[in-house]
Short mmCIF file of C-alpha atoms in Angstrom, two decimals:
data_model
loop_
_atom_site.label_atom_id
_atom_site.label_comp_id
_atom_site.label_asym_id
_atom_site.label_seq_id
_atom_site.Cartn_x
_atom_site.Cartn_y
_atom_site.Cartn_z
CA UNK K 1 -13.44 44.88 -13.68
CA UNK K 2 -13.12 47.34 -16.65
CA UNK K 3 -10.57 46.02 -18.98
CA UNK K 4 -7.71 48.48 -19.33
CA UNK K 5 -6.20 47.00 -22.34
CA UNK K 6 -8.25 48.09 -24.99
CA UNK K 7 -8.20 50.30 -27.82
CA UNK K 8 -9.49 53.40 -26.95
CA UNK K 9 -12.63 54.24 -29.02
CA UNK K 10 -12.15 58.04 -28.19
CA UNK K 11 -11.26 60.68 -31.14
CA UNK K 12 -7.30 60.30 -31.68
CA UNK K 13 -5.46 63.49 -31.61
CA UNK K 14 -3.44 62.81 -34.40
CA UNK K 15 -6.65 62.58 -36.57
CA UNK K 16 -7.34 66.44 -37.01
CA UNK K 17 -3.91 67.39 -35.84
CA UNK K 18 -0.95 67.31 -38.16
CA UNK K 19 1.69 69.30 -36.61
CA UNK K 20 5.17 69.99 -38.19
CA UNK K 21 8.58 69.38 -36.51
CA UNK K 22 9.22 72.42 -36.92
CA UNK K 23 6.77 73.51 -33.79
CA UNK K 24 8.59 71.12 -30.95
CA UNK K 25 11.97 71.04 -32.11
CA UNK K 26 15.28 73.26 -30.08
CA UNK K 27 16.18 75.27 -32.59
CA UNK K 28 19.79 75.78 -32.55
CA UNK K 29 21.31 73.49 -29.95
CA UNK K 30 24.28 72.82 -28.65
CA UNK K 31 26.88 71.45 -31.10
CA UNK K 32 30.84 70.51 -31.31
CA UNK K 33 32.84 70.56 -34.23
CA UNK K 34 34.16 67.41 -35.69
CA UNK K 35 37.73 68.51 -34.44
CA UNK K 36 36.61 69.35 -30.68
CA UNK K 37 38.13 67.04 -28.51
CA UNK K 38 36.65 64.37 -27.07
CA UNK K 39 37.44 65.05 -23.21
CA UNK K 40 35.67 68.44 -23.74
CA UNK K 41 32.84 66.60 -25.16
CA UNK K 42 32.28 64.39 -22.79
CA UNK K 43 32.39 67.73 -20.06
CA UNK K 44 29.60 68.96 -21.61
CA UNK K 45 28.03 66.32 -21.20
CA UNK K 46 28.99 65.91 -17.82
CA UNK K 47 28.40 69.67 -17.07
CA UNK K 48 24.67 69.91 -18.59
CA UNK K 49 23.25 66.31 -19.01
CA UNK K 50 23.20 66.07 -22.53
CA UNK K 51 21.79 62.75 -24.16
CA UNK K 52 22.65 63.72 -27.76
CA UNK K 53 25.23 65.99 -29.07
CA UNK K 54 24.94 67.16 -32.71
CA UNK K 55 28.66 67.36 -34.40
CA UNK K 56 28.75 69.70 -37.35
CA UNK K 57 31.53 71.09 -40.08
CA UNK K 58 30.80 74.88 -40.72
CA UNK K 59 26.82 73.80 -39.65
CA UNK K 60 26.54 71.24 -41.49
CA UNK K 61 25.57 67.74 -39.55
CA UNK K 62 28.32 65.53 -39.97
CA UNK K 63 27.23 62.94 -37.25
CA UNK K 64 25.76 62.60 -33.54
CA UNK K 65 27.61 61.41 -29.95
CA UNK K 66 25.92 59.99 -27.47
CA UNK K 67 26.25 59.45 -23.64
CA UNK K 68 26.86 55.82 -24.68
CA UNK K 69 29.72 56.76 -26.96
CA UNK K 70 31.16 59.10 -24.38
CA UNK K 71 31.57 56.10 -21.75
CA UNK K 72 33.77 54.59 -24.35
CA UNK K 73 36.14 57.08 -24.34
CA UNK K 74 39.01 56.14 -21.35
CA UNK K 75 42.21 58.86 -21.08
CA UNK K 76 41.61 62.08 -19.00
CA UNK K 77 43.74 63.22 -21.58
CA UNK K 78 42.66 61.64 -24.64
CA UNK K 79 42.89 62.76 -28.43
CA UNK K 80 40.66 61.72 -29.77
CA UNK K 81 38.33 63.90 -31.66
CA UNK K 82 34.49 64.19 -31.85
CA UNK K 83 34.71 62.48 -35.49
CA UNK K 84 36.54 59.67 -33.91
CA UNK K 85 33.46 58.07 -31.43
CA UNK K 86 30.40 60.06 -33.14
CA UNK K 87 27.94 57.76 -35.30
CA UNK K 88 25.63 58.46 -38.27
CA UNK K 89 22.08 59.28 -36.50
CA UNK K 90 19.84 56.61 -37.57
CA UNK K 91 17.33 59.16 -38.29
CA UNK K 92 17.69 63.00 -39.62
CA UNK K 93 14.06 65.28 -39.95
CA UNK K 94 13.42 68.28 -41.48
CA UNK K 95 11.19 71.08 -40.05
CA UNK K 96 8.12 70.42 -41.95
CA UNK K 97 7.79 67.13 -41.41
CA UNK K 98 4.77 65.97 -39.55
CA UNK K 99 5.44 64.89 -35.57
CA UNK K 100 3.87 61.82 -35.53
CA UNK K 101 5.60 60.24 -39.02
CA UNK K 102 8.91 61.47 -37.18
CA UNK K 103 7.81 59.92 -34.00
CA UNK K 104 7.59 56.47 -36.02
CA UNK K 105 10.67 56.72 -37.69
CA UNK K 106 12.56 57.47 -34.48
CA UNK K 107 11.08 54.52 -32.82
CA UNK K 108 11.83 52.26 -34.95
CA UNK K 109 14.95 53.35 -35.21
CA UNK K 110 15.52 52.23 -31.74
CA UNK K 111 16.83 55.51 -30.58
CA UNK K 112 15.61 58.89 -28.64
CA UNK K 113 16.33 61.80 -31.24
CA UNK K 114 16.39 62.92 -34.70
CA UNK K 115 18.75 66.05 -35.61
CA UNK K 116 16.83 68.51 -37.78
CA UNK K 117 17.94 69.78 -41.23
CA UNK K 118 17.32 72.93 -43.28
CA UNK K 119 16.03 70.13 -45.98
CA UNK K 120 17.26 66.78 -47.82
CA UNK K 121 19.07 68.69 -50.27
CA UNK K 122 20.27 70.69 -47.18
CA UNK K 123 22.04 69.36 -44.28
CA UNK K 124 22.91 72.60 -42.40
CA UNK K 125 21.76 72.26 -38.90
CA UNK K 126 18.67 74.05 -37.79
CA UNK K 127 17.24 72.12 -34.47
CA UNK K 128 16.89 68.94 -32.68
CA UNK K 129 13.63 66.42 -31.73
CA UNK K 130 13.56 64.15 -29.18
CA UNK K 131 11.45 61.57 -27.95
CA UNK K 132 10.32 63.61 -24.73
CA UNK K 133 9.19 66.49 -27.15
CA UNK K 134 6.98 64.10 -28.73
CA UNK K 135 5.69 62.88 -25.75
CA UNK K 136 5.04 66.34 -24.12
CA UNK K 137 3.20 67.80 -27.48
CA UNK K 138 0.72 64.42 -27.39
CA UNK K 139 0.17 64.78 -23.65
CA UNK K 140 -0.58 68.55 -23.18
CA UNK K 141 -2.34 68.68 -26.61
CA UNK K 142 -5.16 66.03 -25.68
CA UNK K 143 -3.87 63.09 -27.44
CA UNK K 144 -5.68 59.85 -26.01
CA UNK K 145 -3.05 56.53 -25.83
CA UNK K 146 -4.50 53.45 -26.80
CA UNK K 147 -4.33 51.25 -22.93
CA UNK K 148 -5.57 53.40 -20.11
CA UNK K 149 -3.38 51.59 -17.66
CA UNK K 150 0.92 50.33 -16.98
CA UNK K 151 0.25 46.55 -16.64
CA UNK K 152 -0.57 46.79 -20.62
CA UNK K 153 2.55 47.25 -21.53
CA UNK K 154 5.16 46.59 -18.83
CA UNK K 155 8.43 44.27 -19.54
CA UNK K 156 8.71 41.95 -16.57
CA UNK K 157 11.93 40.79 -18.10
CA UNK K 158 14.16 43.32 -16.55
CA UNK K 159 18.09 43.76 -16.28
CA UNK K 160 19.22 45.12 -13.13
CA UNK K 161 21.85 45.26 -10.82
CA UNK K 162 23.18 45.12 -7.47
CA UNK K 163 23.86 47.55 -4.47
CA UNK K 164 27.56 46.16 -4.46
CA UNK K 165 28.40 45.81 -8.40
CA UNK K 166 31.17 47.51 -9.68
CA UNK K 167 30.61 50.61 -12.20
CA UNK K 168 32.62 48.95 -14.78
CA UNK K 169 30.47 45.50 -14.17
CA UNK K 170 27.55 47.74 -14.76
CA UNK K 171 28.58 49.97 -17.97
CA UNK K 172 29.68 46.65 -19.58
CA UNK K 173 26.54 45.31 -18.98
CA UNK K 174 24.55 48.37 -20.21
CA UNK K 175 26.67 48.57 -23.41
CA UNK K 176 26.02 44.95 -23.82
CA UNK K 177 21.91 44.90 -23.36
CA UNK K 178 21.70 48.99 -24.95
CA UNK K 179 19.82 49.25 -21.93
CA UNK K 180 21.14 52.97 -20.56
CA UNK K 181 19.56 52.22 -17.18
CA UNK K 182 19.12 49.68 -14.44
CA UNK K 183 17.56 48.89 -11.57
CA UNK K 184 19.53 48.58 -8.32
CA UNK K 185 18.69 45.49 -6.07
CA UNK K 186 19.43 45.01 -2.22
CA UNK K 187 17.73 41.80 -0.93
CA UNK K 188 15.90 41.36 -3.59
CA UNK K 189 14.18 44.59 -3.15
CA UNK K 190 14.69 47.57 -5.65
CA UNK K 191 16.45 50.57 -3.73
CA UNK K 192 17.78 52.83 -6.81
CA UNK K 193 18.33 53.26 -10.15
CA UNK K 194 21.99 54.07 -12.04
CA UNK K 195 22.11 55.58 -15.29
CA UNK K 196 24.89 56.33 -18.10
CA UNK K 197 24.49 59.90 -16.59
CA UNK K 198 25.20 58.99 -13.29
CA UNK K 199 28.07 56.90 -14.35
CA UNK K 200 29.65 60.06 -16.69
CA UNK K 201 29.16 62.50 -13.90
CA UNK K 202 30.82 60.38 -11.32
CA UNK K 203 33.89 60.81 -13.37
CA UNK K 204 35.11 57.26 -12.01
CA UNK K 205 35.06 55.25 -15.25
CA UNK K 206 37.62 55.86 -18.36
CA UNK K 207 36.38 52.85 -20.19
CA UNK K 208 36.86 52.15 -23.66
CA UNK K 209 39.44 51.27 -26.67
CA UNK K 210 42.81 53.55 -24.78
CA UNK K 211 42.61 51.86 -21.42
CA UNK K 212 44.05 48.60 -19.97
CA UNK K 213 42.99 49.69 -16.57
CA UNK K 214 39.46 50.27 -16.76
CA UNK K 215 39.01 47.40 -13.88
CA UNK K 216 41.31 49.58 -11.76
CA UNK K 217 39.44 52.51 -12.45
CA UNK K 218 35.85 51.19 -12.45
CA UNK K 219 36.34 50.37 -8.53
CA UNK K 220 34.08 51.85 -7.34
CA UNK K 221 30.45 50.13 -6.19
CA UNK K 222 26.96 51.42 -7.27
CA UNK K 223 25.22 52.18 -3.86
CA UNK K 224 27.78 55.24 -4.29
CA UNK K 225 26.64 56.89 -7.58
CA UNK K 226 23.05 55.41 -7.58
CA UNK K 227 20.11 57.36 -7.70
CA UNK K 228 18.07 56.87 -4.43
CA UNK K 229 15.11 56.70 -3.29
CA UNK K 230 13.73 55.74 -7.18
CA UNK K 231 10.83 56.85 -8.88
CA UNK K 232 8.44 54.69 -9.24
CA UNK K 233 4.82 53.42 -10.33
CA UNK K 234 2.65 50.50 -9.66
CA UNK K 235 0.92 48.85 -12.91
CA UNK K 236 -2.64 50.37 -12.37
CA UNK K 237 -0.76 53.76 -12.98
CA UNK K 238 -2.71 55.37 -15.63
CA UNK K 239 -0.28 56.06 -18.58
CA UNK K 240 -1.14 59.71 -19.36
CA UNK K 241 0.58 60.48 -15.06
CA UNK K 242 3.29 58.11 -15.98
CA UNK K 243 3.61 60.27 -19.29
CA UNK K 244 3.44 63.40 -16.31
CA UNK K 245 6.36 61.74 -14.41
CA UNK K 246 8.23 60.60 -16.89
CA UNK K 247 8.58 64.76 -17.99
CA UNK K 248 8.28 65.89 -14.11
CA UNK K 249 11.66 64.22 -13.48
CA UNK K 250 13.18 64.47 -16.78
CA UNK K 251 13.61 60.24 -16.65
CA UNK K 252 13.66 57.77 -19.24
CA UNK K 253 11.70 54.50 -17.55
CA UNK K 254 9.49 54.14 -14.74
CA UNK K 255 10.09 51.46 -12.50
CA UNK K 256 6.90 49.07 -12.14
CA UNK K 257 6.42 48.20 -8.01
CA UNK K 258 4.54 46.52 -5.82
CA UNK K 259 4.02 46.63 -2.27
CA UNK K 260 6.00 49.96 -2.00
CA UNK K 261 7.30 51.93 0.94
CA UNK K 262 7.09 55.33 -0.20
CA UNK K 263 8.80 58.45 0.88
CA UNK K 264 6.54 60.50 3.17
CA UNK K 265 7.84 63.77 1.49
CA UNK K 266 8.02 62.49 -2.09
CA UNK K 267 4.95 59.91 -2.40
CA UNK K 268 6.76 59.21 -6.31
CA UNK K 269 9.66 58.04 -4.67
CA UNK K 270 10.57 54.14 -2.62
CA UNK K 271 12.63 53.70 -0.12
CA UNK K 272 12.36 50.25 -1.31
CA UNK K 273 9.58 47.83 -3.29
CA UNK K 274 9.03 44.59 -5.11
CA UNK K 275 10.25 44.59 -8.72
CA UNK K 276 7.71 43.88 -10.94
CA UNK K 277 9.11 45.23 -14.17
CA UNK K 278 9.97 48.32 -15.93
CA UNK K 279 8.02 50.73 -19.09
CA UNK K 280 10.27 53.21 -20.51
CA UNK K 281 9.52 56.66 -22.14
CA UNK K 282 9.44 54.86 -25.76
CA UNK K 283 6.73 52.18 -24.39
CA UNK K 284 4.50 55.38 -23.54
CA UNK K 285 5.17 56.93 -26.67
CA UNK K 286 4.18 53.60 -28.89
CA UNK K 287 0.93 53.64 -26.51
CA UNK K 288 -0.32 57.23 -28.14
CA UNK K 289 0.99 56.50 -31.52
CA UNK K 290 -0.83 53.03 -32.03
#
């Protein structure tokens, strides 16, 4: 059996491609002011599935929010303001940086994005990078990863939950792990997947540092926000389709099957499976940058 797991001796992309930021990034995204409040925040999130928000002063970065920052905030009618929950972004590009030196610093930064400055003397606002416009410029452009194959780099240790959890149970455990999606279980058998997303757009859960009655609130189980049937792959999945997928579907992780009973109508999709683990958009990423 050809061994999947080994460096690939083919030309890398990055080799005779240096590429600036600058090409990739979304120039002039969506942004709040520091003062905007926090409910509107999290609508826009809500409204167009945000991951990242960039808060500014007069254009000039001043921080980040996050749909894991949002899920902190509780009151419908809260007032707190964007400068109250947003967080310094771990990492901040300019546009003439080269992709792939971003792409490390972003993951190992452990996060998903990197705002985009005029320059480091210059922190007015021009654009946004994120991990899925890395991906997409190494995919389309040729770049070769270094496994050919999932079961490389899968995580069989995987945190999931059940059909019959409670959404708070669930966010708590997300915010817990940093994990900002799991697995949904039914007899053992993976049915779904639930994301922060899901969670914000269910408008069910007010959890955070104004509310006492989160419990109350959160009671609600996750068979009626999940996401069903998931997408999924199997570990002989080459990674440059899961790379396909992973941008098809605008997802963050790929569920890793076996013995899967696909939908007829959606041959990506299980009506159910055996868990075997889980690869997320980052693992893919590290896979064409190594």
């Amino acid at each position: 059996m050809e061994n999947t797991c080994v460096r690939s001796v083919k030309k890398n992309w990055k080799v005779n491609n240096v590429s600036p930021v600058e090409e990739i990034m979304t120039p002039d995204p969506v942004t709040v002011s520091v003062d905007t409040q926090a409910t509107k925040v999290r609508s826009i999130f809500r409204e167009e599935g945000f991951r990242t928000i960039p808060v500014v002063f007069q254009n000039r970065l001043e921080g980040i929010i996050t749909r894991g920052d949002i899920l902190n905030i509780s009151s419908t009618k809260s007032n707190i303001e964007a400068r109250g929950i947003m967080e310094h972004p771990r990492v901040i590009a300019t546009p003439d940086m080269e992709i792939t030196s971003v792409a490390r610093e972003i993951m190992k930064a452990d996060t998903v994005y990197a705002p985009v400055v005029e320059s480091q003397d210059d922190m007015h606002l021009v654009g946004i990078v994120t991990v899925t416009d890395i991906l997409r410029k190494l995919l389309y452009e040729g770049a070769t990863p270094r496994n050919k194959t999932l079961e490389c780099i899968i995580s069989s240790e995987v945190v999931t939950c059940n059909h019959d959890d409670l959404i708070s149970h669930v966010w708590k455990r997300m915010d817990e792990t940093g994990f900002s999606g799991l697995p949904v279980m039914r007899n053992k058998k993976i049915i779904g997947i639930i994301t922060r997303l899901d969670i914000i757009k269910s408008r069910h859960v007010r959890m955070g540092h104004e509310s006492e009655s989160h419990e109350i609130r959160g009671a609600i189980m996750v068979e009626k926000i999940m996401k069903t049937p998931p997408v999924v792959a199997t570990p002989r999945t080459l990674i440059g389709e899961a790379a396909e997928i992973l941008l098809e579907y605008d997802i963050g992780r790929l569920i890793i099957v076996k013995n899967p009973i696909y939908v007829k109508k959606e041959p990506r999709r299980a009506k159910e499976a055996d868990l075997i683990g889980i690869v997320s958009r980052e693992d893919i990423l590290w896979s064409y940058l190594n």
